[in-house]
Short mmCIF file of C-alpha atoms and ligand atoms in Angstrom, two decimals:
data_model
loop_
_atom_site.label_atom_id
_atom_site.label_comp_id
_atom_site.label_asym_id
_atom_site.label_seq_id
_atom_site.Cartn_x
_atom_site.Cartn_y
_atom_site.Cartn_z
CA MET X 126 91.09 -15.11 -15.26
CA SER X 127 90.50 -13.54 -18.64
CA TYR X 128 90.37 -15.65 -21.79
CA LYS X 129 90.63 -15.06 -25.50
CA ILE X 130 87.48 -14.65 -27.58
CA ASN X 131 87.53 -18.24 -28.89
CA THR X 132 87.48 -19.56 -25.33
CA ASN X 133 84.79 -17.07 -24.35
CA CYS X 134 82.55 -18.41 -27.14
CA ILE X 135 82.46 -21.64 -25.17
CA HIS X 136 82.81 -20.67 -21.52
CA ALA X 137 81.77 -17.05 -20.90
CA GLY X 138 78.51 -16.34 -19.07
CA TYR X 139 78.20 -19.55 -17.06
CA THR X 140 80.63 -21.31 -14.73
CA PRO X 141 79.07 -24.32 -13.01
CA LYS X 142 79.95 -24.95 -9.39
CA ASN X 143 80.57 -28.34 -7.85
CA GLY X 144 77.86 -30.80 -8.93
CA GLU X 145 75.99 -28.30 -11.11
CA PRO X 146 74.96 -29.03 -14.73
CA ARG X 147 77.73 -28.67 -17.32
CA MET X 148 75.34 -27.08 -19.85
CA ILE X 149 73.54 -23.86 -19.01
CA PRO X 150 70.27 -24.78 -17.30
CA ILE X 151 67.02 -23.89 -19.07
CA ILE X 152 64.99 -22.07 -16.43
CA GLN X 153 61.65 -22.55 -18.13
CA SER X 154 59.58 -20.68 -15.55
CA THR X 155 57.52 -17.54 -15.88
CA THR X 156 57.80 -16.71 -12.22
CA PHE X 157 60.02 -17.00 -9.15
CA LYS X 158 59.17 -17.69 -5.50
CA TYR X 159 60.04 -15.51 -2.47
CA ASP X 160 59.77 -16.01 1.29
CA SER X 161 58.40 -12.56 2.04
CA SER X 162 56.63 -9.82 0.17
CA GLU X 163 59.24 -7.35 1.50
CA GLU X 164 61.91 -9.18 -0.51
CA MET X 165 59.65 -9.12 -3.56
CA GLY X 166 59.01 -5.41 -3.02
CA LYS X 167 62.73 -4.65 -3.12
CA LEU X 168 62.96 -6.29 -6.56
CA PHE X 169 60.09 -4.15 -7.81
CA ASP X 170 61.86 -1.02 -6.52
CA LEU X 171 65.15 -2.07 -8.19
CA GLU X 172 66.57 -2.10 -4.64
CA SER X 173 67.92 -5.63 -4.94
CA GLU X 174 68.87 -7.81 -7.90
CA GLY X 175 66.93 -10.94 -8.70
CA TYR X 176 64.28 -12.53 -10.84
CA PHE X 177 60.55 -12.25 -10.36
CA TYR X 178 58.86 -12.51 -13.76
CA SER X 179 60.30 -13.75 -17.06
CA ARG X 180 58.71 -10.92 -19.05
CA LEU X 181 61.51 -8.73 -17.65
CA GLN X 182 64.42 -11.05 -16.97
CA ASN X 183 65.22 -14.74 -16.97
CA PRO X 184 68.40 -16.44 -15.66
CA THR X 185 69.03 -18.55 -18.81
CA ASN X 186 68.72 -15.48 -21.02
CA ASP X 187 71.05 -13.52 -18.76
CA MET X 188 73.75 -16.20 -18.94
CA VAL X 189 73.68 -16.10 -22.74
CA ALA X 190 73.57 -12.28 -22.76
CA ALA X 191 76.63 -12.29 -20.48
CA LYS X 192 78.47 -14.50 -22.98
CA ILE X 193 77.73 -12.12 -25.88
CA CYS X 194 78.66 -9.19 -23.62
CA ALA X 195 82.09 -10.80 -23.09
CA LEU X 196 82.51 -11.44 -26.84
CA GLU X 197 81.83 -7.78 -27.67
CA GLY X 198 83.86 -6.50 -24.69
CA GLY X 199 80.89 -4.65 -23.13
CA THR X 200 79.69 -3.98 -19.59
CA ALA X 201 76.04 -5.10 -19.81
CA ALA X 202 73.75 -6.89 -22.28
CA MET X 203 70.21 -8.15 -22.73
CA LEU X 204 68.58 -10.70 -25.03
CA LEU X 205 65.41 -9.89 -26.96
CA SER X 206 62.91 -11.89 -28.98
CA SER X 207 64.28 -10.73 -32.36
CA GLY X 208 66.82 -8.49 -34.00
CA GLN X 209 64.02 -6.06 -34.83
CA ALA X 210 63.14 -5.77 -31.14
CA ALA X 211 66.81 -5.16 -30.30
CA VAL X 212 67.11 -2.38 -32.89
CA PHE X 213 63.88 -0.77 -31.68
CA PHE X 214 64.82 -0.89 -27.98
CA SER X 215 68.36 0.36 -28.63
CA VAL X 216 67.05 3.59 -30.15
CA PHE X 217 63.80 4.05 -28.22
CA ASN X 218 65.70 3.72 -24.93
CA ILE X 219 67.28 7.13 -25.59
CA ALA X 220 65.02 8.84 -28.17
CA GLY X 221 61.32 9.66 -27.97
CA CYS X 222 58.65 11.84 -29.53
CA GLY X 223 60.19 15.10 -30.79
CA ASP X 224 63.71 13.65 -31.08
CA HIS X 225 65.90 13.04 -34.10
CA VAL X 226 68.27 10.24 -35.08
CA ILE X 227 70.86 10.02 -37.87
CA ALA X 228 71.11 6.64 -39.62
CA SER X 229 73.21 5.30 -42.44
CA SER X 230 71.06 4.70 -45.52
CA ALA X 231 72.80 1.35 -46.06
CA ILE X 232 70.89 -0.69 -43.49
CA TYR X 233 68.68 -3.75 -43.34
CA GLY X 234 65.29 -3.22 -45.03
CA GLY X 235 63.42 -4.16 -41.85
CA THR X 236 65.36 -1.56 -39.89
CA PHE X 237 64.71 1.06 -42.55
CA ASN X 238 60.99 0.39 -42.33
CA LEU X 239 61.06 0.43 -38.52
CA PHE X 240 62.80 3.84 -38.55
CA ALA X 241 61.21 5.56 -41.55
CA VAL X 242 57.63 4.38 -41.02
CA THR X 243 56.87 2.95 -37.59
CA MET X 244 59.15 5.04 -35.36
CA LYS X 245 58.38 8.10 -37.45
CA ARG X 246 54.72 7.56 -36.49
CA MET X 247 55.90 7.64 -32.87
CA GLY X 248 57.25 11.15 -33.46
CA ILE X 249 60.95 10.36 -33.98
CA ASP X 250 62.53 11.94 -37.05
CA PHE X 251 65.27 10.12 -38.96
CA THR X 252 67.83 11.55 -41.36
CA PHE X 253 69.41 8.94 -43.62
CA VAL X 254 72.98 9.68 -44.66
CA SER X 255 75.27 7.89 -47.10
CA PRO X 256 77.57 5.35 -45.40
CA ASP X 257 80.32 7.07 -47.40
CA SER X 258 79.62 10.49 -45.83
CA THR X 259 82.56 12.75 -45.00
CA GLU X 260 82.98 14.27 -41.55
CA GLU X 261 81.52 17.57 -42.84
CA GLU X 262 78.49 15.81 -44.34
CA LEU X 263 77.87 14.01 -41.06
CA ASP X 264 78.25 17.24 -39.07
CA ALA X 265 75.63 18.91 -41.25
CA ALA X 266 73.04 16.22 -40.42
CA PHE X 267 72.98 16.98 -36.66
CA ARG X 268 70.20 18.99 -35.02
CA PRO X 269 69.85 20.20 -31.43
CA ASN X 270 67.42 17.31 -30.78
CA THR X 271 69.62 14.56 -32.29
CA LYS X 272 69.96 11.66 -29.83
CA ALA X 273 71.93 8.96 -31.64
CA VAL X 274 73.78 7.90 -34.78
CA TYR X 275 73.08 4.44 -36.24
CA GLY X 276 74.81 2.18 -38.79
CA GLU X 277 75.68 -1.42 -39.71
CA THR X 278 79.28 -2.75 -39.67
CA ILE X 279 78.51 -4.58 -42.94
CA ALA X 280 75.18 -3.53 -44.40
CA ASN X 281 72.57 -6.17 -45.24
CA PRO X 282 72.13 -6.55 -48.23
CA ALA X 283 74.17 -3.64 -49.68
CA LEU X 284 77.43 -5.03 -48.14
CA ASP X 285 78.85 -1.52 -47.62
CA VAL X 286 81.41 -1.33 -44.80
CA LEU X 287 80.87 1.39 -42.18
CA ASP X 288 83.74 3.70 -41.24
CA ILE X 289 83.02 3.17 -37.53
CA GLU X 290 85.76 5.51 -36.28
CA LEU X 291 84.53 8.36 -38.45
CA PHE X 292 80.89 7.90 -37.45
CA ALA X 293 81.82 7.59 -33.75
CA LYS X 294 83.91 10.75 -33.92
CA ALA X 295 81.01 12.73 -35.41
CA ALA X 296 78.54 11.32 -32.88
CA HIS X 297 80.78 12.13 -29.91
CA LYS X 298 81.52 15.63 -31.18
CA HIS X 299 77.77 16.28 -30.96
CA GLY X 300 77.34 14.57 -27.59
CA VAL X 301 75.45 11.46 -28.70
CA PRO X 302 76.28 7.72 -28.85
CA LEU X 303 76.95 5.62 -31.95
CA ILE X 304 74.81 2.47 -32.19
CA VAL X 305 76.20 -0.24 -34.50
CA ASP X 306 74.39 -3.30 -35.82
CA ASN X 307 77.20 -5.88 -35.89
CA THR X 308 75.09 -8.81 -37.16
CA PHE X 309 77.03 -9.68 -40.33
CA ALA X 310 80.56 -9.25 -38.95
CA THR X 311 79.90 -10.82 -35.51
CA PRO X 312 82.38 -10.04 -32.70
CA ILE X 313 84.69 -12.70 -34.17
CA ASN X 314 85.46 -10.44 -37.14
CA CYS X 315 84.87 -6.96 -35.69
CA ARG X 316 84.35 -5.51 -32.22
CA PRO X 317 82.86 -2.05 -32.84
CA PHE X 318 83.59 -0.87 -29.25
CA GLU X 319 87.31 -0.99 -30.08
CA TRP X 320 86.63 1.64 -32.76
CA GLY X 321 84.50 3.97 -30.65
CA ALA X 322 80.95 2.60 -31.00
CA ASP X 323 78.94 2.92 -27.77
CA ILE X 324 76.11 0.42 -28.20
CA VAL X 325 76.08 -2.76 -30.30
CA VAL X 326 73.00 -4.66 -31.47
CA HIS X 327 72.66 -7.98 -33.27
CA SER X 328 70.09 -10.10 -34.92
CA THR X 329 71.29 -13.33 -33.25
CA THR X 330 69.01 -15.08 -35.77
CA LYS X 331 71.91 -14.93 -38.23
CA TYR X 332 75.49 -16.15 -37.60
CA MET X 333 75.25 -16.27 -33.80
CA ASP X 334 72.58 -18.96 -33.87
CA GLY X 335 74.03 -19.97 -37.21
CA HIS X 336 71.65 -22.83 -38.01
CA ALA X 337 68.41 -21.03 -38.93
CA ALA X 338 66.86 -22.44 -35.75
CA VAL X 339 65.83 -19.55 -33.46
CA LEU X 340 64.96 -15.88 -33.80
CA GLY X 341 66.64 -13.53 -31.38
CA GLY X 342 68.32 -10.22 -30.74
CA VAL X 343 70.81 -8.75 -28.30
CA ILE X 344 71.86 -5.27 -27.16
CA VAL X 345 75.32 -4.73 -25.62
CA ASP X 346 76.50 -1.55 -23.89
CA SER X 347 80.18 -0.58 -23.96
CA GLY X 348 79.73 1.42 -20.77
CA ASN X 349 81.83 4.16 -22.37
CA PHE X 350 79.23 6.81 -23.12
CA ASP X 351 79.03 9.50 -20.43
CA TRP X 352 75.27 10.10 -20.12
CA ASP X 353 75.72 12.48 -17.19
CA ALA X 354 78.00 14.74 -19.24
CA HIS X 355 75.08 15.17 -21.69
CA SER X 356 72.31 15.12 -19.12
CA ASP X 357 70.17 17.64 -21.02
CA LYS X 358 69.92 15.21 -23.96
CA PHE X 359 69.27 12.05 -21.95
CA PRO X 360 66.98 12.93 -19.04
CA GLY X 361 65.56 9.39 -19.08
CA LEU X 362 68.89 8.13 -17.77
CA THR X 363 69.95 11.04 -15.60
CA THR X 364 66.76 12.25 -13.87
CA PRO X 365 64.35 10.36 -11.56
CA ASP X 366 62.13 7.59 -12.98
CA GLU X 367 58.82 7.97 -11.15
CA SER X 368 57.75 4.44 -12.10
CA TYR X 369 60.52 3.20 -9.76
CA HIS X 370 60.16 5.67 -6.88
CA GLY X 371 62.56 8.18 -8.35
CA VAL X 372 65.48 5.93 -9.28
CA ILE X 373 68.16 7.75 -11.33
CA TYR X 374 69.70 5.08 -13.57
CA THR X 375 73.17 6.61 -13.97
CA LYS X 376 73.47 7.29 -10.23
CA LYS X 377 72.17 3.97 -8.99
CA PHE X 378 73.66 1.61 -11.59
CA GLY X 379 76.68 3.56 -12.85
CA PRO X 380 77.75 4.22 -16.46
CA GLY X 381 78.30 0.52 -17.18
CA LYS X 382 74.80 -0.69 -16.36
CA ALA X 383 72.47 2.35 -16.55
CA TYR X 384 71.45 1.96 -20.21
CA ILE X 385 70.68 -1.78 -20.12
CA THR X 386 68.95 -1.53 -16.71
CA LYS X 387 66.66 1.19 -18.04
CA ALA X 388 65.90 -0.80 -21.20
CA THR X 389 65.03 -3.84 -19.07
CA ALA X 390 63.13 -2.04 -16.30
CA GLN X 391 61.05 0.17 -18.63
CA LEU X 392 60.97 -1.16 -22.20
CA MET X 393 61.04 -4.90 -21.50
CA ARG X 394 58.52 -4.39 -18.70
CA ASP X 395 56.18 -2.47 -21.03
CA PHE X 396 56.71 -4.23 -24.38
CA GLY X 397 57.63 -7.74 -23.23
CA SER X 398 59.79 -8.56 -26.29
CA MET X 399 61.40 -11.36 -24.33
CA GLN X 400 63.29 -14.29 -25.78
CA SER X 401 62.10 -17.70 -24.65
CA PRO X 402 64.68 -19.40 -22.36
CA ILE X 403 64.71 -22.47 -24.59
CA ASN X 404 65.61 -20.27 -27.57
CA ALA X 405 68.40 -18.72 -25.51
CA TYR X 406 69.69 -22.24 -24.82
CA MET X 407 69.76 -23.01 -28.56
CA LEU X 408 71.40 -19.67 -29.30
CA ASN X 409 74.10 -20.64 -26.82
CA LEU X 410 74.78 -23.86 -28.75
CA GLY X 411 75.37 -21.74 -31.84
CA LEU X 412 77.66 -19.35 -29.98
CA GLU X 413 79.89 -22.23 -28.85
CA SER X 414 81.03 -22.79 -32.45
CA LEU X 415 80.82 -19.19 -33.74
CA HIS X 416 84.62 -18.79 -33.74
CA VAL X 417 85.00 -21.99 -35.78
CA ARG X 418 82.21 -21.27 -38.24
CA MET X 419 83.01 -17.64 -39.10
CA PRO X 420 86.46 -18.26 -40.61
CA ARG X 421 84.96 -21.07 -42.72
CA HIS X 422 82.10 -18.84 -43.94
CA CYS X 423 84.66 -16.19 -44.91
CA ALA X 424 87.08 -18.58 -46.64
CA ASN X 425 84.24 -20.19 -48.61
CA ALA X 426 82.75 -16.81 -49.58
CA GLN X 427 86.15 -15.52 -50.68
CA ALA X 428 86.65 -18.55 -52.94
CA VAL X 429 83.13 -18.27 -54.37
CA ALA X 430 83.52 -14.50 -54.94
CA GLU X 431 86.81 -15.08 -56.76
CA TYR X 432 85.25 -17.85 -58.86
CA LEU X 433 82.24 -15.69 -59.80
CA SER X 434 84.35 -12.65 -60.64
CA LYS X 435 86.22 -14.70 -63.28
CA HIS X 436 83.11 -16.27 -64.82
CA GLU X 437 82.14 -15.02 -68.29
CA LYS X 438 78.41 -15.00 -67.55
CA VAL X 439 78.78 -12.90 -64.41
CA ALA X 440 78.42 -9.12 -64.90
CA TRP X 441 79.59 -7.97 -61.46
CA VAL X 442 80.39 -9.26 -57.96
CA LYS X 443 80.23 -7.33 -54.70
CA TYR X 444 82.32 -8.66 -51.81
CA CYS X 445 84.69 -6.55 -49.73
CA GLY X 446 87.33 -9.30 -49.80
CA LEU X 447 87.86 -8.72 -53.55
CA PRO X 448 90.73 -6.27 -54.27
CA GLY X 449 88.66 -4.15 -56.69
CA ASN X 450 85.83 -3.64 -54.18
CA LYS X 451 85.02 -0.09 -53.06
CA TYR X 452 85.35 -1.17 -49.41
CA TYR X 453 88.47 -3.32 -49.75
CA GLU X 454 90.69 -0.89 -47.80
CA LEU X 455 88.09 -0.18 -45.07
CA ALA X 456 87.57 -3.92 -44.71
CA LYS X 457 91.31 -4.44 -44.23
CA LYS X 458 91.14 -1.97 -41.34
CA TYR X 459 87.93 -3.08 -39.62
CA LEU X 460 87.69 -6.72 -40.76
CA PRO X 461 91.28 -7.97 -41.05
CA ASN X 462 90.30 -11.61 -40.47
CA GLY X 463 87.42 -11.64 -42.96
CA SER X 464 84.02 -10.02 -43.31
CA CYS X 465 81.13 -12.48 -43.65
CA GLY X 466 79.76 -15.17 -45.94
CA VAL X 467 77.37 -12.97 -47.90
CA ILE X 468 78.10 -11.98 -51.51
CA SER X 469 75.96 -10.20 -54.06
CA PHE X 470 76.34 -10.48 -57.80
CA GLY X 471 74.57 -9.95 -61.11
CA LEU X 472 74.46 -12.00 -64.29
CA LYS X 473 74.99 -10.57 -67.78
CA GLY X 474 71.60 -12.00 -68.74
CA GLY X 475 69.93 -9.79 -66.10
CA ARG X 476 66.76 -10.60 -64.22
CA LYS X 477 65.64 -13.51 -66.44
CA ALA X 478 69.04 -15.17 -66.16
CA ALA X 479 69.00 -14.75 -62.37
CA GLU X 480 65.65 -16.55 -62.20
CA LYS X 481 66.84 -19.41 -64.42
CA PHE X 482 70.16 -19.73 -62.55
CA MET X 483 68.41 -20.02 -59.20
CA ARG X 484 65.99 -22.65 -60.52
CA GLU X 485 68.94 -24.81 -61.57
CA LEU X 486 70.75 -24.78 -58.21
CA ARG X 487 70.63 -28.06 -56.30
CA LEU X 488 72.68 -27.51 -53.14
CA ALA X 489 71.97 -23.83 -52.49
CA SER X 490 68.41 -23.35 -51.38
CA ILE X 491 66.13 -20.41 -52.11
CA ALA X 492 65.34 -18.85 -48.72
CA THR X 493 64.67 -15.42 -47.22
CA HIS X 494 67.35 -16.21 -44.68
CA VAL X 495 71.03 -15.31 -44.67
CA ALA X 496 74.02 -16.12 -42.55
CA ASP X 497 73.60 -19.72 -41.53
CA ALA X 498 75.42 -23.00 -42.07
CA LYS X 499 73.52 -23.87 -45.26
CA THR X 500 74.22 -22.00 -48.49
CA CYS X 501 71.14 -20.08 -49.47
CA ILE X 502 70.23 -17.60 -52.14
CA LEU X 503 67.67 -14.86 -52.64
CA HIS X 504 66.63 -12.68 -55.56
CA PRO X 505 65.43 -9.50 -53.79
CA ALA X 506 63.61 -8.18 -56.89
CA ASN X 507 61.41 -11.28 -56.71
CA ALA X 508 61.15 -11.53 -52.92
CA THR X 509 61.89 -8.91 -50.26
CA HIS X 510 61.65 -6.01 -52.75
CA ARG X 511 58.98 -7.52 -54.97
CA GLN X 512 56.61 -4.55 -54.80
CA MET X 513 59.19 -2.24 -56.45
CA ASN X 514 59.55 -1.70 -60.19
CA ASP X 515 63.02 -1.73 -61.80
CA GLU X 516 63.48 2.03 -61.35
CA GLN X 517 62.56 1.94 -57.67
CA LEU X 518 64.92 -0.99 -57.20
CA VAL X 519 67.83 1.02 -58.58
CA ALA X 520 66.97 3.91 -56.23
CA ALA X 521 67.07 1.47 -53.32
CA GLY X 522 70.53 0.32 -54.39
CA ILE X 523 69.25 -3.05 -55.52
CA SER X 524 69.44 -3.73 -59.24
CA ALA X 525 66.89 -6.08 -60.81
CA ASP X 526 69.63 -8.62 -61.54
CA LEU X 527 71.06 -8.63 -57.98
CA VAL X 528 71.36 -12.08 -56.45
CA ARG X 529 72.26 -12.34 -52.76
CA LEU X 530 74.22 -15.47 -51.99
CA SER X 531 74.80 -16.48 -48.38
CA VAL X 532 77.72 -18.91 -48.54
CA GLY X 533 77.45 -21.69 -45.98
CA ILE X 534 80.04 -23.97 -44.43
CA GLU X 535 79.64 -26.96 -46.76
CA ASP X 536 82.68 -28.12 -48.75
CA VAL X 537 83.49 -25.16 -50.97
CA ASN X 538 84.11 -27.45 -53.97
CA ASP X 539 80.51 -28.63 -53.77
CA ILE X 540 79.22 -25.04 -53.53
CA ILE X 541 81.23 -23.97 -56.58
CA ALA X 542 80.28 -27.11 -58.53
CA ASP X 543 76.60 -26.33 -57.85
CA ILE X 544 77.04 -22.74 -59.12
CA GLU X 545 79.04 -23.93 -62.14
CA HIS X 546 76.35 -26.42 -63.11
CA ALA X 547 73.54 -23.87 -62.75
CA LEU X 548 75.48 -21.23 -64.72
CA SER X 549 76.14 -23.72 -67.52
CA LEU X 550 72.37 -24.03 -68.01
CA THR X 551 71.84 -20.25 -67.89
CA GLU X 552 71.90 -17.95 -70.92
C1 PLP F 614 67.95 -9.88 -39.95
C2 PLP F 614 68.51 -8.59 -39.51
C3 PLP F 614 67.84 -7.78 -38.57
C4 PLP F 614 66.49 -8.17 -37.99
O1 PLP F 614 66.62 -9.29 -37.20
P1 PLP F 614 65.43 -10.37 -36.94
O2 PLP F 614 66.09 -11.31 -36.00
O3 PLP F 614 65.04 -10.94 -38.25
O4 PLP F 614 64.32 -9.60 -36.29
C5 PLP F 614 68.44 -6.61 -38.17
N1 PLP F 614 69.64 -6.22 -38.68
C6 PLP F 614 70.30 -6.98 -39.59
C7 PLP F 614 71.61 -6.50 -40.12
C8 PLP F 614 69.76 -8.17 -40.04
O5 PLP F 614 70.42 -8.90 -40.95
#
């Protein structure tokens, strides 16, 4: 029986049998017991499926991963301790020292740092391209050692919308997969696999959890990328892994499971970036209402964006649901039901006015977080990008007056009244 996405938010990943718990059980155990060491040995050789140590796999986590897998329409998925871990694993699973990756320049600051500094130190070269690149510009960025293309459906905090089809086409033409961070859109508003993306990652810390309760990440494989057809580029998937007695992931697990099995068997084994089962349980509570919360986030953000764009003290508003926005048309294609609850805007009074405005807010709280039930606000020039001067901020696409507003699911009249009051006290 296959269900629609709203039903899958609630039921996918776990179906209790007669007399079993209605909620997913929290298997809070580091280890699992076996009757013979032969049986245990088979697990270590990837000869049989099962659990032996929660650094690699845990049943609660797998149930929640299976739910997200169903929401994205993938073939395999794994939970990780954070979005950062998910982004790192998704790339490092197929690219190593001496390799090259193409990434959109409009990505989360943490991801940019991971790529441009930390992974660069590991010997992986990154080329950052404009999210607005043409096919020719993308083509020109490829090298013989390119292993993946990376972008965000809706960039945090730039709010640019990725032309997924165009990026996927370029990636496939050069024999590599497209990895998409779908955190801001969530599978409720966009399913990148339907547009040609091969791998999807999320920071589940944001809308999926939705309550600012637990950190987490997830990687989902579409199962569509043909690793064997590009065996020279991806020997890690298509040639024997000596740490598992010569297992070949694509042969043994097939195209649907090879990528996630390798990431679990090698990277999770060696790095241990595992999500705690109790966090997975809380993430699952968030997922059950994701399809109800997302439309409310979008409707509230749309109303707030429209209100701000008409206000005399507001210099500019960036939200792809506004007709004048650069990404309005792309958003209609990829995000027909809405984008997300995050808006950025600037005040005519600039940086000083932004500081005063934020001080006067009562409902919206100042927080480094985005994408949860409570409206929150951040001034990047004073927080995440504090070390930059005004010129460096402009180069990073973040003006000194930029305020990032994450619109929650409170009554929109209260959110607007709060903004109205704070603006009335601002120069
Ligand atoms: C927050 C975020 C991340 C990092 O996730 P954490 O859970 O904070 O590690 C990655 N990508 C995007 C788009 C994000 O918003």
